[in-house]
GROMACS .gro file of C-alpha atoms in nm:
model
  408
    1MET     CA    1   2.995  -3.911   0.262
    2SER     CA    2   2.824  -4.136   0.006
    3CYS     CA    3   2.624  -4.431   0.060
    4THR     CA    4   2.533  -4.722  -0.150
    5SER     CA    5   2.298  -5.037  -0.068
    6VAL     CA    6   2.440  -5.384  -0.096
    7SER     CA    7   2.336  -5.731   0.032
    8SER     CA    8   2.548  -5.936   0.245
    9PHE     CA    9   2.517  -6.222   0.491
   10THR     CA   10   2.600  -6.113   0.872
   11ALA     CA   11   2.718  -6.290   1.175
   12SER     CA   12   2.613  -6.181   1.500
   13LEU     CA   13   2.853  -5.963   1.711
   14PHE     CA   14   2.737  -6.192   1.990
   15VAL     CA   15   2.704  -6.541   1.981
   16PRO     CA   16   2.355  -6.619   1.963
   17SER     CA   17   2.146  -6.915   2.125
   18LYS     CA   18   2.096  -7.239   1.950
   19SER     CA   19   1.750  -7.139   1.892
   20SER     CA   20   1.826  -6.811   1.744
   21SER     CA   21   1.711  -6.747   1.390
   22PHE     CA   22   1.959  -6.437   1.332
   23SER     CA   23   2.275  -6.627   1.244
   24ASN     CA   24   2.336  -6.642   0.858
   25HIS     CA   25   2.032  -6.405   0.830
   26LYS     CA   26   2.035  -6.193   0.498
   27ARG     CA   27   2.037  -5.827   0.534
   28ARG     CA   28   2.033  -5.526   0.331
   29PHE     CA   29   2.335  -5.283   0.425
   30ILE     CA   30   2.394  -4.923   0.333
   31GLN     CA   31   2.800  -4.911   0.249
   32CYS     CA   32   2.918  -4.537   0.338
   33SER     CA   33   3.233  -4.405   0.191
   34LEU     CA   34   3.348  -4.313   0.557
   35GLY     CA   35   3.383  -4.686   0.608
   36GLY     CA   36   3.156  -4.932   0.750
   37ALA     CA   37   2.795  -5.019   0.692
   38VAL     CA   38   2.467  -4.973   0.864
   39VAL     CA   39   2.163  -5.201   0.799
   40GLU     CA   40   1.890  -5.074   0.595
   41PRO     CA   41   1.580  -5.089   0.769
   42LYS     CA   42   1.244  -5.225   0.611
   43ALA     CA   43   0.926  -5.065   0.636
   44LEU     CA   44   0.732  -5.213   0.921
   45ALA     CA   45   0.373  -5.192   1.060
   46GLU     CA   46   0.543  -5.014   1.372
   47PRO     CA   47   0.883  -4.881   1.404
   48LEU     CA   48   1.117  -5.095   1.600
   49LEU     CA   49   1.161  -4.809   1.849
   50LEU     CA   50   0.792  -4.829   1.934
   51ASN     CA   51   0.770  -5.181   1.976
   52ALA     CA   52   1.077  -5.188   2.216
   53VAL     CA   53   0.917  -4.920   2.436
   54ARG     CA   54   0.600  -5.137   2.473
   55GLY     CA   55   0.795  -5.430   2.565
   56GLN     CA   56   0.746  -5.627   2.266
   57ASP     CA   57   1.016  -5.886   2.165
   58VAL     CA   58   1.276  -5.694   1.931
   59GLU     CA   59   1.548  -5.852   1.747
   60ARG     CA   60   1.796  -5.585   1.879
   61PRO     CA   61   1.763  -5.243   2.083
   62PRO     CA   62   1.659  -4.974   1.878
   63VAL     CA   63   1.923  -4.670   1.852
   64TRP     CA   64   1.910  -4.301   1.786
   65LEU     CA   65   2.139  -4.022   1.900
   66MET     CA   66   2.030  -3.685   2.066
   67ARG     CA   67   2.185  -3.386   1.865
   68GLN     CA   68   2.233  -3.655   1.573
   69ALA     CA   69   2.155  -3.361   1.328
   70GLY     CA   70   2.388  -3.102   1.413
   71ARG     CA   71   2.765  -2.939   1.395
   72TYR     CA   72   2.939  -3.276   1.389
   73MET     CA   73   2.808  -3.332   1.004
   74LYS     CA   74   2.991  -3.168   0.730
   75SER     CA   75   2.645  -3.146   0.554
   76TYR     CA   76   2.501  -2.947   0.817
   77GLN     CA   77   2.805  -2.711   0.850
   78ILE     CA   78   2.743  -2.618   0.460
   79ILE     CA   79   2.398  -2.552   0.548
   80CYS     CA   80   2.509  -2.321   0.840
   81GLU     CA   81   2.726  -2.123   0.611
   82LYS     CA   82   2.435  -2.031   0.402
   83TYR     CA   83   2.201  -1.968   0.664
   84PRO     CA   84   2.398  -1.863   0.994
   85SER     CA   85   2.089  -1.787   1.194
   86PHE     CA   86   2.003  -2.076   1.420
   87ARG     CA   87   1.639  -1.951   1.444
   88GLU     CA   88   1.607  -1.951   1.050
   89ARG     CA   89   1.735  -2.270   1.017
   90SER     CA   90   1.498  -2.420   1.281
   91GLU     CA   91   1.178  -2.217   1.180
   92ASN     CA   92   1.179  -2.273   0.804
   93VAL     CA   93   1.017  -2.598   0.696
   94ASP     CA   94   1.238  -2.681   0.433
   95LEU     CA   95   1.553  -2.653   0.628
   96VAL     CA   96   1.410  -2.826   0.921
   97VAL     CA   97   1.315  -3.126   0.707
   98GLU     CA   98   1.642  -3.139   0.518
   99ILE     CA   99   1.846  -3.106   0.839
  100SER     CA  100   1.634  -3.366   1.018
  101LEU     CA  101   1.683  -3.602   0.767
  102GLN     CA  102   2.066  -3.590   0.692
  103PRO     CA  103   2.145  -3.815   0.981
  104TRP     CA  104   1.876  -4.031   0.836
  105ASN     CA  105   2.012  -4.076   0.502
  106VAL     CA  106   2.336  -4.143   0.615
  107PHE     CA  107   2.318  -4.370   0.921
  108LYS     CA  108   1.938  -4.496   0.922
  109PRO     CA  109   1.876  -4.436   1.287
  110ASP     CA  110   1.544  -4.587   1.438
  111GLY     CA  111   1.452  -4.268   1.550
  112VAL     CA  112   1.444  -3.921   1.344
  113ILE     CA  113   1.402  -3.631   1.581
  114LEU     CA  114   1.268  -3.308   1.464
  115PHE     CA  115   1.539  -3.021   1.427
  116SER     CA  116   1.434  -2.768   1.654
  117ASP     CA  117   1.482  -2.610   2.001
  118ILE     CA  118   1.322  -2.654   2.342
  119LEU     CA  119   1.285  -2.256   2.328
  120THR     CA  120   1.078  -2.237   2.014
  121PRO     CA  121   0.768  -2.178   2.164
  122LEU     CA  122   0.874  -1.884   2.347
  123SER     CA  123   0.802  -1.621   2.072
  124GLY     CA  124   0.450  -1.750   2.071
  125MET     CA  125   0.416  -1.714   2.441
  126ASN     CA  126   0.512  -1.331   2.409
  127ILE     CA  127   0.878  -1.419   2.547
  128PRO     CA  128   1.117  -1.256   2.278
  129PHE     CA  129   1.435  -1.425   2.249
  130ASP     CA  130   1.717  -1.538   2.007
  131ILE     CA  131   1.994  -1.794   1.986
  132ILE     CA  132   2.317  -1.634   1.928
  133LYS     CA  133   2.636  -1.817   1.775
  134GLY     CA  134   2.923  -1.829   2.041
  135LYS     CA  135   2.660  -1.698   2.320
  136GLY     CA  136   2.354  -1.951   2.300
  137PRO     CA  137   2.011  -1.847   2.416
  138VAL     CA  138   1.929  -1.469   2.499
  139ILE     CA  139   1.615  -1.406   2.675
  140PHE     CA  140   1.570  -1.022   2.598
  141ASP     CA  141   1.322  -0.937   2.893
  142PRO     CA  142   1.379  -1.180   3.170
  143ILE     CA  143   1.101  -1.258   3.395
  144ALA     CA  144   1.144  -1.143   3.744
  145THR     CA  145   0.796  -1.034   3.914
  146ALA     CA  146   0.436  -1.134   3.901
  147ALA     CA  147   0.344  -0.879   3.666
  148ASP     CA  148   0.603  -1.012   3.408
  149VAL     CA  149   0.432  -1.340   3.429
  150ASP     CA  150   0.098  -1.192   3.348
  151GLN     CA  151   0.249  -1.100   3.041
  152VAL     CA  152   0.324  -1.459   2.941
  153ARG     CA  153   0.042  -1.595   2.720
  154GLU     CA  154  -0.025  -1.942   2.690
  155PHE     CA  155   0.096  -2.118   2.391
  156SER     CA  156  -0.104  -2.178   2.054
  157PRO     CA  157   0.133  -2.423   1.843
  158GLU     CA  158  -0.115  -2.401   1.561
  159GLY     CA  159  -0.094  -2.018   1.539
  160SER     CA  160   0.254  -1.971   1.661
  161VAL     CA  161   0.472  -2.258   1.497
  162PRO     CA  162   0.283  -2.391   1.224
  163TYR     CA  163   0.626  -2.491   1.033
  164VAL     CA  164   0.671  -2.760   1.337
  165GLY     CA  165   0.346  -2.947   1.231
  166GLU     CA  166   0.427  -2.892   0.882
  167ALA     CA  167   0.810  -3.052   0.925
  168LEU     CA  168   0.646  -3.353   1.121
  169THR     CA  169   0.380  -3.432   0.840
  170ILE     CA  170   0.681  -3.448   0.596
  171LEU     CA  171   0.923  -3.621   0.790
  172LYS     CA  172   0.653  -3.903   0.883
  173LYS     CA  173   0.594  -3.938   0.497
  174GLU     CA  174   0.958  -3.966   0.432
  175VAL     CA  175   1.082  -4.190   0.693
  176ASP     CA  176   0.766  -4.401   0.615
  177ASN     CA  177   0.763  -4.585   0.943
  178LYS     CA  178   1.114  -4.722   0.875
  179ALA     CA  179   1.181  -4.549   1.198
  180ALA     CA  180   1.021  -4.358   1.438
  181VAL     CA  181   0.966  -3.972   1.396
  182LEU     CA  182   1.030  -3.804   1.737
  183GLY     CA  183   0.917  -3.477   1.849
  184PHE     CA  184   1.043  -3.299   2.177
  185VAL     CA  185   0.966  -3.024   2.422
  186GLY     CA  186   1.138  -2.850   2.716
  187ALA     CA  187   1.015  -2.935   3.074
  188PRO     CA  188   0.862  -2.622   3.273
  189PHE     CA  189   1.120  -2.574   3.508
  190THR     CA  190   1.395  -2.578   3.243
  191LEU     CA  191   1.193  -2.323   3.041
  192ALA     CA  192   1.115  -2.124   3.351
  193SER     CA  193   1.517  -2.120   3.409
  194TYR     CA  194   1.608  -1.990   3.077
  195VAL     CA  195   1.343  -1.677   3.104
  196VAL     CA  196   1.447  -1.625   3.470
  197GLU     CA  197   1.799  -1.627   3.422
  198GLY     CA  198   1.800  -1.454   3.100
  199GLY     CA  199   1.980  -1.741   2.915
  200SER     CA  200   2.228  -2.025   3.006
  201SER     CA  201   2.332  -2.019   3.385
  202LYS     CA  202   2.610  -2.199   3.565
  203ASN     CA  203   2.457  -2.113   3.933
  204PHE     CA  204   2.094  -2.062   3.868
  205THR     CA  205   2.085  -1.799   4.144
  206LYS     CA  206   1.779  -1.612   3.990
  207ILE     CA  207   1.555  -1.875   3.958
  208LYS     CA  208   1.638  -2.030   4.294
  209LYS     CA  209   1.596  -1.697   4.444
  210LEU     CA  210   1.224  -1.663   4.275
  211ALA     CA  211   1.151  -1.993   4.390
  212PHE     CA  212   1.277  -1.968   4.765
  213SER     CA  213   1.161  -1.606   4.806
  214GLN     CA  214   0.845  -1.578   4.576
  215PRO     CA  215   0.734  -1.933   4.502
  216LYS     CA  216   0.392  -1.823   4.399
  217VAL     CA  217   0.524  -1.633   4.118
  218LEU     CA  218   0.741  -1.909   3.999
  219HIS     CA  219   0.446  -2.147   4.033
  220SER     CA  220   0.225  -1.931   3.823
  221LEU     CA  221   0.487  -1.929   3.552
  222LEU     CA  222   0.546  -2.302   3.572
  223GLN     CA  223   0.185  -2.375   3.539
  224LYS     CA  224   0.165  -2.169   3.208
  225PHE     CA  225   0.460  -2.362   3.060
  226ALA     CA  226   0.275  -2.697   3.190
  227THR     CA  227  -0.031  -2.598   3.004
  228SER     CA  228   0.128  -2.489   2.698
  229MET     CA  229   0.385  -2.771   2.670
  230THR     CA  230   0.068  -3.022   2.705
  231LYS     CA  231  -0.087  -2.853   2.396
  232TYR     CA  232   0.262  -2.865   2.213
  233ILE     CA  233   0.304  -3.260   2.258
  234ARG     CA  234  -0.028  -3.317   2.153
  235TYR     CA  235   0.004  -3.081   1.866
  236GLN     CA  236   0.332  -3.277   1.763
  237ALA     CA  237   0.158  -3.595   1.811
  238ASP     CA  238  -0.122  -3.494   1.597
  239ASN     CA  239   0.114  -3.402   1.302
  240GLY     CA  240   0.350  -3.704   1.309
  241ALA     CA  241   0.556  -3.726   1.613
  242GLN     CA  242   0.508  -4.092   1.697
  243ALA     CA  243   0.721  -4.033   2.051
  244VAL     CA  244   0.812  -3.729   2.233
  245GLN     CA  245   1.104  -3.646   2.445
  246ILE     CA  246   1.064  -3.401   2.731
  247PHE     CA  247   1.398  -3.235   2.815
  248ASP     CA  248   1.434  -3.124   3.160
  249SER     CA  249   1.778  -3.026   3.142
  250TRP     CA  250   1.807  -2.827   3.444
  251ALA     CA  251   1.582  -2.996   3.702
  252THR     CA  252   1.876  -3.154   3.849
  253GLU     CA  253   2.011  -2.830   3.974
  254LEU     CA  254   1.720  -2.870   4.226
  255SER     CA  255   1.755  -3.063   4.534
  256PRO     CA  256   1.536  -3.355   4.582
  257VAL     CA  257   1.281  -3.182   4.786
  258ASP     CA  258   1.262  -2.878   4.556
  259PHE     CA  259   1.237  -3.116   4.268
  260GLU     CA  260   0.940  -3.251   4.415
  261GLU     CA  261   0.793  -2.909   4.451
  262PHE     CA  262   0.880  -2.710   4.139
  263SER     CA  263   0.943  -2.986   3.864
  264LEU     CA  264   0.762  -3.329   3.929
  265PRO     CA  265   0.417  -3.204   4.000
  266TYR     CA  266   0.432  -3.029   3.647
  267LEU     CA  267   0.600  -3.322   3.474
  268LYS     CA  268   0.338  -3.536   3.597
  269GLN     CA  269   0.052  -3.306   3.511
  270ILE     CA  270   0.190  -3.289   3.152
  271VAL     CA  271   0.207  -3.663   3.111
  272ASP     CA  272  -0.142  -3.714   3.270
  273ALA     CA  273  -0.325  -3.488   3.014
  274VAL     CA  274  -0.129  -3.620   2.725
  275LYS     CA  275  -0.213  -3.968   2.820
  276GLN     CA  276  -0.569  -3.874   2.852
  277THR     CA  277  -0.608  -3.769   2.493
  278HIS     CA  278  -0.305  -3.971   2.324
  279PRO     CA  279  -0.264  -4.282   2.547
  280ASP     CA  280  -0.047  -4.479   2.310
  281LEU     CA  281   0.205  -4.191   2.264
  282PRO     CA  282   0.551  -4.285   2.432
  283LEU     CA  283   0.698  -4.022   2.652
  284ILE     CA  284   1.084  -4.008   2.679
  285LEU     CA  285   1.199  -3.810   2.997
  286TYR     CA  286   1.571  -3.702   3.000
  287ALA     CA  287   1.742  -3.480   3.295
  288SER     CA  288   2.124  -3.463   3.265
  289GLY     CA  289   2.289  -3.556   3.571
  290SER     CA  290   1.992  -3.722   3.719
  291GLY     CA  291   2.153  -4.002   3.915
  292GLY     CA  292   2.022  -3.842   4.239
  293LEU     CA  293   1.668  -3.823   4.102
  294LEU     CA  294   1.611  -4.157   3.906
  295GLU     CA  295   1.342  -4.291   4.124
  296ARG     CA  296   1.144  -3.953   4.127
  297LEU     CA  297   1.167  -3.917   3.774
  298ALA     CA  298   0.981  -4.253   3.729
  299LEU     CA  299   0.699  -4.105   3.920
  300THR     CA  300   0.631  -3.881   3.650
  301GLY     CA  301   0.466  -4.174   3.480
  302VAL     CA  302   0.663  -4.132   3.138
  303ASP     CA  303   0.720  -4.445   2.945
  304VAL     CA  304   1.104  -4.386   2.909
  305VAL     CA  305   1.369  -4.250   3.130
  306SER     CA  306   1.675  -4.145   2.953
  307LEU     CA  307   1.986  -4.206   3.153
  308ASP     CA  308   2.297  -3.976   3.140
  309TRP     CA  309   2.649  -4.160   3.134
  310THR     CA  310   2.716  -4.094   3.506
  311VAL     CA  311   2.460  -4.378   3.598
  312ASP     CA  312   2.563  -4.727   3.551
  313MET     CA  313   2.315  -4.891   3.310
  314ALA     CA  314   2.270  -5.179   3.530
  315GLU     CA  315   2.222  -4.967   3.836
  316GLY     CA  316   1.991  -4.749   3.680
  317ARG     CA  317   1.765  -5.053   3.532
  318ARG     CA  318   1.787  -5.193   3.926
  319ARG     CA  319   1.663  -4.844   4.072
  320LEU     CA  320   1.387  -4.800   3.817
  321GLY     CA  321   1.253  -5.167   3.767
  322HIS     CA  322   1.192  -5.338   3.458
  323ASP     CA  323   0.842  -5.208   3.389
  324ILE     CA  324   0.981  -4.866   3.258
  325ALA     CA  325   1.181  -4.853   2.944
  326VAL     CA  326   1.526  -4.692   2.969
  327GLN     CA  327   1.735  -4.502   2.697
  328GLY     CA  328   2.108  -4.436   2.706
  329ASN     CA  329   2.373  -4.398   2.803
  330VAL     CA  330   2.702  -4.419   2.611
  331ASP     CA  331   2.936  -4.139   2.732
  332PRO     CA  332   2.946  -3.895   2.421
  333GLY     CA  333   3.316  -3.864   2.479
  334VAL     CA  334   3.342  -4.225   2.374
  335LEU     CA  335   3.258  -4.103   2.027
  336PHE     CA  336   3.631  -3.948   2.028
  337GLY     CA  337   3.792  -4.310   2.096
  338SER     CA  338   3.911  -4.588   1.885
  339LYS     CA  339   3.644  -4.795   1.694
  340ASP     CA  340   3.744  -5.082   1.904
  341PHE     CA  341   3.666  -4.882   2.245
  342ILE     CA  342   3.319  -4.757   2.110
  343THR     CA  343   3.242  -5.089   2.016
  344ASN     CA  344   3.322  -5.232   2.355
  345ARG     CA  345   3.112  -4.946   2.525
  346ILE     CA  346   2.820  -5.018   2.314
  347HIS     CA  347   2.846  -5.406   2.400
  348ASP     CA  348   2.859  -5.302   2.792
  349THR     CA  349   2.587  -5.075   2.771
  350VAL     CA  350   2.342  -5.317   2.597
  351THR     CA  351   2.438  -5.608   2.807
  352LYS     CA  352   2.386  -5.413   3.141
  353ALA     CA  353   2.044  -5.281   2.998
  354GLY     CA  354   1.919  -5.652   2.964
  355LYS     CA  355   1.663  -5.783   2.738
  356GLY     CA  356   1.389  -5.558   2.631
  357LYS     CA  357   1.256  -5.202   2.684
  358HIS     CA  358   1.584  -5.032   2.597
  359ILE     CA  359   1.674  -4.756   2.346
  360LEU     CA  360   2.057  -4.715   2.279
  361ASN     CA  361   2.162  -4.386   2.283
  362LEU     CA  362   2.426  -4.154   2.436
  363GLY     CA  363   2.398  -3.990   2.775
  364HIS     CA  364   2.382  -3.651   2.611
  365GLY     CA  365   2.387  -3.469   2.282
  366ILE     CA  366   2.680  -3.546   2.055
  367LYS     CA  367   2.961  -3.319   2.079
  368VAL     CA  368   3.104  -3.085   1.840
  369GLY     CA  369   3.375  -3.198   1.671
  370THR     CA  370   3.273  -3.551   1.699
  371PRO     CA  371   3.448  -3.764   1.416
  372GLU     CA  372   3.152  -3.827   1.176
  373GLU     CA  373   3.294  -4.179   1.078
  374ASN     CA  374   3.270  -4.264   1.453
  375VAL     CA  375   2.930  -4.195   1.447
  376ALA     CA  376   2.866  -4.412   1.160
  377HIS     CA  377   3.052  -4.688   1.349
  378PHE     CA  378   2.855  -4.663   1.651
  379PHE     CA  379   2.520  -4.722   1.427
  380GLU     CA  380   2.707  -4.995   1.215
  381VAL     CA  381   2.783  -5.170   1.543
  382ALA     CA  382   2.469  -5.110   1.712
  383LYS     CA  383   2.244  -5.224   1.412
  384ALA     CA  384   2.455  -5.547   1.406
  385ILE     CA  385   2.353  -5.658   1.749
  386ARG     CA  386   2.164  -5.957   1.805
  387GLU     CA  387   2.013  -6.085   2.120
  388PRO     CA  388   2.312  -6.023   2.357
  389PHE     CA  389   2.050  -6.050   2.624
  390GLU     CA  390   1.821  -6.355   2.530
  391SER     CA  391   1.923  -6.587   2.836
  392SER     CA  392   2.102  -6.339   3.098
  393PHE     CA  393   2.093  -5.997   3.236
  394SER     CA  394   2.343  -5.800   3.418
  395VAL     CA  395   2.363  -5.719   3.787
  396HIS     CA  396   2.546  -5.432   3.895
  397ILE     CA  397   2.780  -5.531   4.215
  398LEU     CA  398   2.789  -5.227   4.434
  399GLY     CA  399   3.116  -5.135   4.588
  400TYR     CA  400   3.299  -5.291   4.305
  401GLY     CA  401   3.167  -5.102   4.030
  402ALA     CA  402   3.167  -5.425   3.795
  403SER     CA  403   2.887  -5.630   3.649
  404ARG     CA  404   2.822  -5.987   3.618
  405LYS     CA  405   2.564  -6.178   3.425
  406ARG     CA  406   2.316  -6.404   3.627
  407GLU     CA  407   2.152  -6.686   3.460
  408PRO     CA  408   1.770  -6.714   3.512
   0.00000   0.00000   0.00000
């Protein structure tokens, strides 16, 4: 895919109000060989994404996509052929920067996320692991006892993952505030799930056995991860990350009462500690399948709750309240649909999210095999949105699964 810069006059996808200044607004575009165009961002004092999270007036919702750097891109596949090891790709500064910038160079998202993995800190914590093609994460010595937990070291990012800091510093310079540079970490319970289960799991029987038969052992492990991830977030922020997303992918395997014991306290501890040293750093929390835990996710104190696609955006807004920002939540499968279908789903999501404090994203990462031209279309449509929410917001009508607009 190649892109060239062109100028054009744009009309809004949504009809603006009479007072709107966005009709006939001259913008600069990047024209891509796959078709369509995305707006070329201008350098700002603060990236659009940060302004939106802080509740400032923005011309449109910022947009980026989870797993936007990855296997659906031909340019990434070429790198994989040359460097087949995921750990080599994610632990080499030059490769991390190149891969992180691939979607930026083509789509110009409003967030540029570090190419890495939530398990990257494990080696520095004395937990040997690998990520094997076709199998996923493998923990060579799964944790099962108090003695195993005693062998886990607290994480020192400066000594263990200096390439992460170097890559973030370069990304911050390359992106030059035209987008927000995003870091990320794994949440304590999710990291514990991997190291206790020995990798990915379908039933999570080992971590639950440990939780319910030896809770003190699990709490000891969770505390080490909480302390370590606090350090890791601070390290990423100090080296260029302008927002950090916390992935608690497996917390939703817990019942609400168990979430309150084994996940929520440690998430809150991380957020509270980070806010003491980095009060202006936006923290985003994502947990897939979190519909039953939304209100509890907000109790962590994060700035943004990222919704997956199983939650209606308007209902999620109602449950969380408008004081907290939301991210999401288009079904990743939508990107396999027609361009008209993709457009309609984007409009529906943005309208239901209402005005302000919304980051447009998917409800999960981009799927392997997603057509790259459909991703380009997603960004083209998203970046052309202008104030669809200026004079109304959506209210979900429970029982009917529909939404309507209510005038203020």
